[in-house]
Amino acid sequence: MKIVLLFSALIMGINISTSAQKHITRSGRVSFNATSAKSSEKIEAINNEAAAAINTSTSDVVFQVPIKSFKFENALMQEHFNENYMESDKFPKADFKGKYSSTQALTKDGTYNATVNGNLTIHGVSKEVQIPGIIIIKGTEITLNATFTVKLADYKVAIPNVVSDKVGKESVIKINCILKKA
Amino acid sequence: MQSIRKHFFFPLFLSSLLGISVPALAQTDSTDDLSNMLAESSGKAPKDYVYASFKTTRLINGHSIEQTGKGILDFKISHRFSTMSGGVHDFFGLDGATIRLGLDYGITKDITVGIGRSSLYKEYDGFVNARILRQTKNDDMPITLSYVGGMSITSLESSKLLGRSLVSPEKYPFSNRLYFFNQLLIARKFNNLFTLQLMPTHVHYNFVNTDSEPNDIFALGAGGRIKLNRRVSLNLEYYYQFNQLTGTSNSLSAGFDIETGGHVFQLHFTNSMGMTERTFIGQTTDKWSDGGFRFGFNIARVFTIVKPKEFSKSGEKNW
């Protein structure tokens, strides 16, 4: 009897682990644009080293974005971004941890509208957020796309008065990550 | 015998059970599982270099270990006024001004070249600033080392030049107009507030006024910055000359770097009038002790000539 119980647990265990659907990338793309509407000077940067992972059996999603990997057109702007605005030595990563929900089950290839709910941490400040996005499933690849806006003040990113007309109060963030089956 | 068999099989069962059910358990856990997966090392980590040792590529008069950046053109406008000792009559020196206009360009992330033109001695100059070693955060490499070398040419009328009494203006040799310098920059950013830089320097004058004066001057510069707040730093720069031309003194400068969103202004007081190495290191004639210091500033505007590869492909941003 005992052995039967153990055996069934064994089989169940195997069943669950084969249905685990984890996808991962370390070369996802995250960009932001914080250009002020009034300004001609572009304040934007691209990061091609974002890490992301998704588990389709638990609906978990995690993003980790190294701040120093944001590339600006203007090297001086990049240095100031790291040194004074994001304080990258103190807060080297921005991350998101949460769960996605979609009206349809993500079982077969296709494009799905989804919403993620979770904690977004930027500049050491965590906020609960809800972000709409698109999940594309194609074979063994999952693409995560999203565009959303954050208020810099929410994450205690201080904008000095002298540049308040150049740096917007909000930043538009775009996510484009292609995750491969882990 | 019976009991031994029992003990033999039980751990076997347990381990097979655990081994397979652990991943199953982890999935039901929240996002930690995925976070750990991302945290696992993805191979060799890139070297973490120290950055922002100084706010800009000039300490005050001389170079710093900072690089302009690949594909970046930096237009520099620098002024030095007359000495404060002129008082109200000269409006504390603002009546008299010398200017240097310069263009620096970053060929790679480690090599900057630049040209400039100074009103003092109507001088044209060019330099190379190459970073050889770079300080890392984990102190595998504790310093940043750069080489700076350059030359300059004065285009003054020969009747105004040194040694004019020795030869007739028509025969004034072109080589007498040339000056060279070699410099090493050794810097360490000790923490976010404090950076120190040493600058052993050699300046060569192709022609000097008298036989007793040296053609080669050796000097050791020392300088640094202390950050007063996020956007302002206090800079000091001093060049000690081991041998010197007649009637010159050592260059001493103090000033502020003020960062104003993508631009850095440098405001300072210095006893040097010139802004090329041969003039401020070897030919500073004023002394702080006699009120022989002046106000000066450097302002810069950067232009991105070659965009980083992330920006170069058009339309890539519109997914």
Coordinates of C-alpha atoms in Angstrom, one line a residue:
Chain A
M1 CA 0.0 0.0 0.0
K2 CA 2.8 2.3 1.0
I3 CA 4.7 1.5 -2.1
V4 CA 1.7 2.2 -4.3
L5 CA 1.3 5.6 -2.7
L6 CA 4.9 6.5 -3.2
F7 CA 4.8 5.2 -6.8
S8 CA 1.8 7.3 -7.6
A9 CA 3.5 10.4 -6.1
L10 CA 6.5 9.6 -8.3
I11 CA 4.4 9.5 -11.4
M12 CA 2.5 12.7 -10.4
G13 CA 5.9 14.4 -9.9
I14 CA 7.1 13.5 -13.3
N15 CA 3.8 14.6 -14.8
I16 CA 4.1 18.1 -13.3
S17 CA 7.7 18.6 -14.3
T18 CA 7.1 17.7 -17.9
S19 CA 4.3 20.3 -18.1
A20 CA 6.7 23.0 -16.7
Q21 CA 7.0 25.6 -19.4
K22 CA 9.8 27.9 -18.7
H23 CA 11.2 30.3 -21.3
I24 CA 14.1 32.6 -20.8
T25 CA 16.3 35.3 -22.5
R26 CA 19.2 37.4 -21.4
S27 CA 19.2 39.6 -24.5
G28 CA 15.8 41.2 -24.4
R29 CA 15.3 44.7 -25.5
V30 CA 14.1 47.5 -23.2
S31 CA 14.1 51.1 -24.3
F32 CA 12.8 54.3 -22.8
N33 CA 12.1 57.8 -23.9
A34 CA 11.9 60.6 -21.4
T35 CA 12.1 63.5 -23.9
S36 CA 10.1 66.5 -22.8
A37 CA 7.4 67.5 -25.2
K38 CA 8.9 71.0 -25.3
S39 CA 12.4 70.0 -25.9
S40 CA 14.3 69.1 -29.1
E41 CA 16.9 67.2 -27.2
K42 CA 16.2 63.5 -27.3
I43 CA 16.4 61.7 -24.0
E44 CA 16.2 58.1 -25.0
A45 CA 18.2 54.9 -24.5
I46 CA 18.2 51.3 -25.6
N47 CA 19.2 48.3 -23.6
N48 CA 19.8 45.0 -25.3
E49 CA 20.8 43.1 -22.2
A50 CA 17.5 42.7 -20.4
A51 CA 16.9 39.3 -18.8
A52 CA 13.4 37.9 -18.7
A53 CA 11.8 34.6 -17.8
I54 CA 8.2 33.3 -18.0
N55 CA 6.6 30.2 -16.7
T56 CA 3.5 29.4 -18.6
S57 CA 2.3 26.7 -16.1
T58 CA 2.3 29.2 -13.2
S59 CA 1.8 32.5 -15.2
D60 CA 4.9 33.9 -13.5
V61 CA 6.9 36.6 -15.3
V62 CA 10.2 38.1 -14.2
F63 CA 12.3 40.9 -15.8
Q64 CA 15.7 42.0 -14.7
V65 CA 17.2 45.0 -16.5
P66 CA 20.9 46.1 -15.8
I67 CA 20.7 49.9 -15.7
K68 CA 24.3 50.4 -16.9
S69 CA 23.5 48.6 -20.1
F70 CA 21.3 51.4 -21.3
K71 CA 23.0 53.0 -24.3
F72 CA 22.4 56.7 -25.2
E73 CA 23.4 58.5 -28.3
N74 CA 25.2 61.0 -26.2
A75 CA 27.9 59.4 -24.0
L76 CA 27.9 62.3 -21.5
M77 CA 24.1 61.9 -21.1
Q78 CA 24.7 58.2 -20.4
E79 CA 27.2 58.9 -17.7
H80 CA 25.0 61.4 -16.0
F81 CA 22.1 59.0 -16.3
N82 CA 24.1 56.4 -14.3
E83 CA 25.8 58.7 -12.0
N84 CA 23.2 61.2 -11.0
Y85 CA 19.7 60.1 -12.0
M86 CA 19.6 56.3 -11.6
E87 CA 22.6 56.0 -9.2
S88 CA 23.5 52.7 -10.9
D89 CA 26.2 51.8 -8.4
K90 CA 23.6 51.8 -5.6
F91 CA 20.8 50.4 -7.7
P92 CA 22.3 48.3 -10.5
K93 CA 19.1 46.7 -11.7
A94 CA 15.5 47.4 -12.3
D95 CA 13.2 44.4 -12.0
F96 CA 9.7 43.3 -12.3
K97 CA 8.1 40.3 -10.7
G98 CA 4.5 39.3 -11.2
K99 CA 2.0 37.2 -13.0
Y100 CA 0.3 37.6 -16.3
S101 CA -3.4 36.9 -17.0
S102 CA -5.0 36.4 -20.4
T103 CA -8.6 35.8 -21.4
Q104 CA -7.4 32.8 -23.5
A105 CA -5.2 30.0 -22.4
L106 CA -1.7 30.2 -24.0
T107 CA -1.8 26.7 -25.4
K108 CA -1.1 27.0 -29.1
D109 CA 0.7 29.4 -31.4
G110 CA -0.8 32.8 -31.7
T111 CA -0.9 36.4 -30.5
Y112 CA -2.5 37.0 -27.1
N113 CA -3.5 40.1 -25.3
A114 CA -2.4 39.9 -21.7
T115 CA -2.1 42.0 -18.6
V116 CA 0.7 41.6 -16.0
N117 CA 0.3 42.4 -12.4
G118 CA 3.2 42.7 -10.0
N119 CA 6.0 44.7 -8.5
L120 CA 8.1 47.0 -10.6
T121 CA 11.3 48.1 -8.9
I122 CA 13.3 51.1 -10.4
H123 CA 15.9 53.1 -8.6
G124 CA 15.3 51.0 -5.4
V125 CA 11.6 52.0 -5.2
S126 CA 9.0 49.2 -5.6
K127 CA 5.5 49.9 -6.9
E128 CA 2.7 47.6 -7.7
V129 CA 1.8 48.0 -11.3
Q130 CA -0.6 46.7 -13.9
I131 CA 0.7 46.7 -17.5
P132 CA -1.0 45.6 -20.6
G133 CA 1.1 43.7 -23.1
I134 CA 1.1 41.2 -25.9
I135 CA 2.3 37.6 -25.7
I136 CA 3.2 35.9 -29.0
I137 CA 3.7 32.2 -29.0
K138 CA 5.5 30.7 -32.0
G139 CA 6.9 27.2 -31.7
T140 CA 9.4 27.1 -28.8
E141 CA 9.7 30.9 -28.7
I142 CA 7.6 33.4 -26.7
T143 CA 7.7 37.1 -27.4
L144 CA 6.8 39.6 -24.8
N145 CA 5.9 43.1 -26.0
A146 CA 4.7 46.0 -23.9
T147 CA 4.6 49.8 -23.9
F148 CA 3.8 51.7 -20.7
T149 CA 4.5 54.9 -18.9
V150 CA 6.1 55.5 -15.5
K151 CA 6.2 58.7 -13.6
L152 CA 9.8 59.5 -12.7
A153 CA 8.7 61.0 -9.4
D154 CA 7.1 57.7 -8.4
Y155 CA 10.5 56.1 -8.4
K156 CA 12.3 59.1 -6.7
V157 CA 14.3 59.9 -9.8
A158 CA 15.1 63.6 -9.2
I159 CA 15.1 66.0 -12.1
P160 CA 16.9 69.2 -11.2
N161 CA 15.3 72.5 -12.1
V162 CA 17.9 73.4 -14.8
V163 CA 16.9 70.5 -17.0
S164 CA 13.2 70.4 -16.1
D165 CA 12.3 71.6 -19.5
K166 CA 14.5 68.9 -21.2
V167 CA 13.6 65.8 -19.2
G168 CA 10.0 64.8 -19.1
K169 CA 8.2 64.0 -15.9
E170 CA 7.2 60.7 -17.4
S171 CA 9.1 58.1 -19.4
V172 CA 7.7 55.8 -22.0
I173 CA 9.1 52.3 -21.6
K174 CA 9.0 49.7 -24.4
I175 CA 9.7 46.0 -23.9
N176 CA 10.5 43.6 -26.6
C177 CA 11.9 40.3 -25.4
I178 CA 12.1 37.0 -27.3
L179 CA 12.3 34.1 -24.9
K180 CA 13.5 30.7 -25.8
K181 CA 12.5 27.5 -24.1
A182 CA 14.7 26.8 -21.1
Chain B
M1 CA 19.0 -9.6 7.1
Q2 CA 15.5 -8.4 6.8
S3 CA 16.3 -5.1 8.5
I4 CA 19.3 -4.4 6.3
R5 CA 17.3 -4.7 3.2
K6 CA 14.7 -2.3 4.6
H7 CA 17.4 0.3 5.3
F8 CA 18.8 -0.2 1.9
F9 CA 15.7 0.5 0.0
F10 CA 14.2 3.3 2.0
P11 CA 16.8 5.9 1.2
L12 CA 16.7 4.9 -2.5
F13 CA 13.0 5.5 -2.5
L14 CA 13.3 8.7 -0.7
S15 CA 16.0 10.2 -3.0
S16 CA 14.1 9.3 -6.1
L17 CA 11.0 10.8 -4.6
L18 CA 12.8 14.0 -3.6
G19 CA 14.8 14.3 -6.8
I20 CA 11.8 14.3 -9.0
S21 CA 9.4 16.2 -6.8
V22 CA 11.7 19.2 -6.1
P23 CA 11.1 20.8 -9.5
A24 CA 7.4 20.1 -9.1
L25 CA 7.4 22.0 -5.8
A26 CA 9.4 24.9 -7.2
Q27 CA 6.8 25.6 -9.9
T28 CA 4.1 26.2 -7.3
D29 CA 6.5 28.6 -5.7
S30 CA 6.0 32.2 -6.8
T31 CA 8.4 34.2 -9.0
D32 CA 11.5 33.3 -7.0
D33 CA 12.1 30.3 -9.1
L34 CA 12.4 32.4 -12.3
S35 CA 14.4 35.0 -10.5
N36 CA 16.9 32.4 -9.4
M37 CA 17.0 31.1 -12.9
L38 CA 17.9 34.5 -14.2
A39 CA 20.4 35.0 -11.4
E40 CA 22.4 31.9 -12.4
S41 CA 25.6 33.0 -14.0
S42 CA 25.3 33.4 -17.7
G43 CA 29.0 32.7 -18.3
K44 CA 31.7 35.3 -17.8
A45 CA 30.6 38.6 -16.5
P46 CA 31.8 41.7 -18.3
K47 CA 34.5 43.8 -16.6
D48 CA 32.9 46.4 -14.4
Y49 CA 34.9 49.6 -15.0
V50 CA 34.9 52.6 -12.8
Y51 CA 33.3 55.5 -14.6
A52 CA 32.8 59.2 -14.0
S53 CA 36.2 59.7 -12.3
F54 CA 36.0 63.3 -13.5
K55 CA 33.1 65.2 -15.0
T56 CA 34.9 66.0 -18.2
T57 CA 38.0 65.5 -20.3
R58 CA 39.9 68.5 -18.8
L59 CA 40.8 68.7 -15.2
I60 CA 41.2 72.5 -15.5
N61 CA 43.9 73.5 -17.9
G62 CA 45.3 70.0 -18.6
H63 CA 43.8 66.7 -19.6
S64 CA 42.0 64.2 -17.4
I65 CA 41.7 60.5 -17.9
E66 CA 38.1 60.9 -19.1
Q67 CA 37.5 60.0 -22.7
T68 CA 35.2 62.0 -25.1
G69 CA 33.5 58.8 -26.2
K70 CA 33.4 57.0 -29.5
G71 CA 31.8 59.0 -32.3
I72 CA 31.4 62.1 -30.1
L73 CA 32.6 65.5 -31.2
D74 CA 33.2 68.0 -28.3
F75 CA 33.4 71.7 -29.2
K76 CA 35.3 73.5 -26.4
I77 CA 35.4 77.2 -25.8
S78 CA 37.8 78.3 -23.1
H79 CA 38.6 81.7 -21.8
R80 CA 41.2 83.1 -19.5
F81 CA 41.0 86.7 -18.5
S82 CA 43.7 89.1 -17.2
T83 CA 44.9 89.0 -13.6
M84 CA 42.7 90.2 -10.8
S85 CA 45.5 92.5 -9.7
G86 CA 44.4 95.1 -12.3
G87 CA 41.5 95.9 -10.0
V88 CA 38.5 98.0 -11.0
H89 CA 40.5 99.7 -13.7
D90 CA 40.7 96.4 -15.7
F91 CA 37.3 95.3 -14.2
F92 CA 39.2 92.5 -12.3
G93 CA 40.8 91.2 -15.4
L94 CA 37.6 90.8 -17.6
D95 CA 38.9 93.5 -19.9
G96 CA 41.6 91.3 -21.2
A97 CA 40.8 87.8 -22.5
T98 CA 42.6 85.0 -24.3
I99 CA 40.6 82.3 -25.9
R100 CA 41.1 78.8 -27.1
L101 CA 38.6 77.1 -29.5
G102 CA 39.0 73.4 -29.7
L103 CA 37.5 70.3 -31.2
D104 CA 38.0 66.9 -29.6
Y105 CA 36.8 63.7 -31.2
G106 CA 36.5 60.2 -29.8
I107 CA 37.9 57.7 -32.4
T108 CA 37.3 54.8 -30.1
K109 CA 36.1 54.6 -26.5
D110 CA 39.8 54.7 -25.5
I111 CA 41.3 57.2 -28.0
T112 CA 40.5 60.9 -28.3
V113 CA 42.2 63.3 -30.7
G114 CA 41.8 67.0 -30.7
I115 CA 42.9 70.3 -32.3
G116 CA 42.7 73.8 -31.1
R117 CA 43.6 77.4 -31.8
S118 CA 44.6 79.8 -29.1
S119 CA 44.7 83.6 -29.4
L120 CA 47.7 83.7 -27.1
Y121 CA 50.8 83.4 -29.4
K122 CA 48.3 82.7 -32.2
E123 CA 49.0 79.0 -31.6
Y124 CA 47.6 75.9 -33.2
D125 CA 47.7 72.7 -31.3
G126 CA 46.9 69.0 -31.7
F127 CA 46.9 66.1 -29.3
V128 CA 46.1 62.4 -28.8
N129 CA 44.8 61.1 -25.5
A130 CA 44.9 57.3 -25.3
R131 CA 43.7 55.2 -22.4
I132 CA 46.0 52.3 -21.7
L133 CA 44.7 50.9 -18.5
R134 CA 41.3 51.3 -16.9
Q135 CA 40.4 51.1 -13.2
T136 CA 38.0 48.3 -12.4
K137 CA 35.4 48.3 -9.6
N138 CA 36.9 45.1 -8.0
D139 CA 40.4 46.7 -8.0
D140 CA 41.9 44.0 -10.3
M141 CA 43.2 47.2 -11.9
P142 CA 43.5 49.9 -9.3
I143 CA 44.3 52.8 -11.6
T144 CA 43.5 54.3 -14.9
L145 CA 46.5 55.1 -17.0
S146 CA 46.5 57.3 -20.1
Y147 CA 49.1 58.8 -22.4
V148 CA 48.7 62.3 -23.8
G149 CA 51.0 63.6 -26.5
G150 CA 50.7 66.7 -28.6
M151 CA 52.4 69.5 -30.5
S152 CA 51.7 73.1 -31.2
I153 CA 52.8 75.7 -33.7
T154 CA 52.8 79.4 -33.1
S155 CA 51.9 81.5 -36.1
L156 CA 52.9 84.8 -34.6
E157 CA 54.8 87.2 -36.8
S158 CA 58.5 86.3 -36.5
S159 CA 59.3 89.8 -35.4
K160 CA 57.3 89.1 -32.2
L161 CA 58.9 85.8 -31.5
L162 CA 61.6 84.7 -29.1
G163 CA 65.1 85.1 -30.5
R164 CA 64.1 87.8 -33.0
S165 CA 67.3 89.6 -32.3
L166 CA 69.4 86.6 -33.3
V167 CA 68.2 86.2 -36.9
S168 CA 66.5 88.4 -39.4
P169 CA 62.7 87.8 -39.6
E170 CA 63.0 86.4 -43.1
K171 CA 65.4 83.8 -42.0
Y172 CA 63.4 82.8 -38.9
P173 CA 63.3 79.0 -39.1
F174 CA 60.0 77.3 -39.1
S175 CA 61.2 74.7 -36.6
N176 CA 61.6 77.4 -34.0
R177 CA 57.9 77.7 -33.9
L178 CA 57.3 74.1 -32.7
Y179 CA 56.6 72.8 -29.3
F180 CA 55.9 69.2 -28.1
F181 CA 54.7 67.5 -24.9
N182 CA 54.4 64.0 -23.6
Q183 CA 52.3 63.2 -20.5
L184 CA 51.1 60.3 -18.5
L185 CA 47.9 60.5 -16.6
I186 CA 47.7 58.2 -13.6
A187 CA 44.3 58.4 -11.8
R188 CA 42.4 56.6 -9.2
K189 CA 38.8 57.2 -8.2
F190 CA 38.9 56.4 -4.5
N191 CA 35.2 56.8 -4.0
N192 CA 32.3 58.7 -5.4
L193 CA 33.5 61.9 -3.9
F194 CA 37.3 61.8 -4.4
T195 CA 39.5 61.2 -7.4
L196 CA 43.3 61.9 -7.6
Q197 CA 45.4 62.2 -10.7
L198 CA 49.2 62.5 -11.2
M199 CA 50.6 63.8 -14.4
P200 CA 54.3 63.3 -15.1
T201 CA 55.0 65.6 -18.1
H202 CA 57.8 66.4 -20.5
V203 CA 57.6 69.6 -22.6
H204 CA 60.0 70.2 -25.4
Y205 CA 60.8 73.7 -26.8
N206 CA 62.5 73.6 -30.1
F207 CA 63.9 77.0 -29.4
V208 CA 64.5 78.9 -26.2
N209 CA 65.6 82.4 -25.5
T210 CA 69.1 81.8 -24.0
D211 CA 71.7 79.1 -24.0
S212 CA 71.3 78.7 -20.2
E213 CA 67.6 77.7 -20.5
P214 CA 66.6 74.1 -21.0
N215 CA 64.9 72.9 -24.2
D216 CA 63.2 70.1 -22.2
I217 CA 61.2 70.8 -19.1
F218 CA 60.1 68.0 -16.8
A219 CA 57.2 68.6 -14.5
L220 CA 55.0 66.5 -12.2
G221 CA 51.4 67.5 -12.1
A222 CA 49.0 66.6 -9.4
G223 CA 45.3 67.2 -9.3
G224 CA 42.0 65.9 -8.2
R225 CA 38.4 66.5 -7.6
I226 CA 36.1 66.5 -4.6
K227 CA 32.4 66.2 -5.4
L228 CA 30.5 68.8 -3.4
N229 CA 27.1 67.5 -4.5
R230 CA 25.7 65.4 -7.3
R231 CA 26.3 68.1 -9.9
V232 CA 29.2 70.3 -8.6
S233 CA 32.8 69.3 -7.9
L234 CA 35.8 71.2 -6.7
N235 CA 38.9 70.7 -8.8
L236 CA 42.5 71.4 -8.1
E237 CA 45.5 71.2 -10.4
Y238 CA 49.2 72.0 -9.8
Y239 CA 52.2 71.4 -11.9
Y240 CA 55.6 71.3 -10.2
Q241 CA 58.5 72.0 -12.6
F242 CA 61.8 70.2 -11.9
N243 CA 63.6 72.6 -14.2
Q244 CA 62.2 75.7 -15.8
L245 CA 62.6 78.7 -18.1
T246 CA 63.7 82.0 -16.7
G247 CA 61.0 84.0 -15.0
T248 CA 58.3 81.4 -14.9
S249 CA 56.4 79.9 -12.0
N250 CA 54.4 76.7 -11.3
S251 CA 50.9 76.6 -12.6
L252 CA 48.2 76.4 -9.9
S253 CA 44.5 76.3 -10.6
A254 CA 41.3 75.8 -8.6
G255 CA 37.8 75.7 -9.9
F256 CA 34.4 74.1 -10.1
D257 CA 32.9 71.7 -12.5
I258 CA 29.2 72.3 -12.8
E259 CA 27.0 69.8 -14.6
T260 CA 23.9 71.2 -16.1
G261 CA 22.1 68.3 -17.8
G262 CA 24.3 67.0 -20.5
H263 CA 26.8 69.9 -20.4
V264 CA 29.6 70.7 -18.0
F265 CA 30.8 74.2 -17.3
Q266 CA 34.2 74.7 -15.7
L267 CA 34.7 77.9 -13.8
H268 CA 38.1 78.5 -12.2
F269 CA 40.9 80.7 -11.0
T270 CA 44.4 80.1 -12.3
N271 CA 47.7 81.9 -12.6
S272 CA 48.2 80.5 -16.1
M273 CA 47.2 82.5 -19.1
G274 CA 47.8 79.9 -21.8
M275 CA 45.8 76.8 -22.4
T276 CA 48.3 74.6 -24.2
E277 CA 50.7 72.4 -22.2
R278 CA 53.8 74.3 -23.3
T279 CA 52.3 77.6 -22.2
F280 CA 50.6 76.7 -18.9
I281 CA 53.1 74.1 -17.6
G282 CA 56.3 75.8 -18.8
Q283 CA 55.5 79.4 -19.4
T284 CA 53.3 80.6 -16.6
T285 CA 54.7 83.9 -15.4
D286 CA 52.1 85.2 -12.9
K287 CA 52.2 84.3 -9.2
W288 CA 49.2 83.8 -6.9
S289 CA 51.1 85.5 -4.1
D290 CA 51.2 88.8 -6.2
G291 CA 47.5 88.6 -7.0
G292 CA 48.5 87.2 -10.3
F293 CA 45.6 84.9 -10.7
R294 CA 42.7 85.2 -13.2
F295 CA 39.2 84.0 -13.8
G296 CA 38.6 81.5 -16.5
F297 CA 36.1 79.1 -17.8
N298 CA 35.7 76.2 -20.2
I299 CA 32.4 75.4 -21.8
A300 CA 31.7 72.5 -24.1
R301 CA 29.0 71.3 -26.4
V302 CA 29.0 67.7 -27.6
F303 CA 27.6 66.4 -30.9
T304 CA 27.1 62.8 -31.7
I305 CA 28.7 62.2 -35.0
V306 CA 28.6 58.4 -35.2
K307 CA 25.6 56.9 -33.4
P308 CA 26.0 53.9 -31.2
K309 CA 25.1 50.7 -33.0
E310 CA 21.9 50.4 -31.0
F311 CA 20.7 53.6 -32.7
S312 CA 22.3 53.1 -36.1
K313 CA 19.7 50.9 -37.8
S314 CA 16.8 53.0 -38.9
G315 CA 13.4 51.8 -38.0
E316 CA 14.6 49.3 -35.5
K317 CA 13.0 51.3 -32.8
N318 CA 9.5 50.9 -34.3
W319 CA 8.7 47.3 -33.5

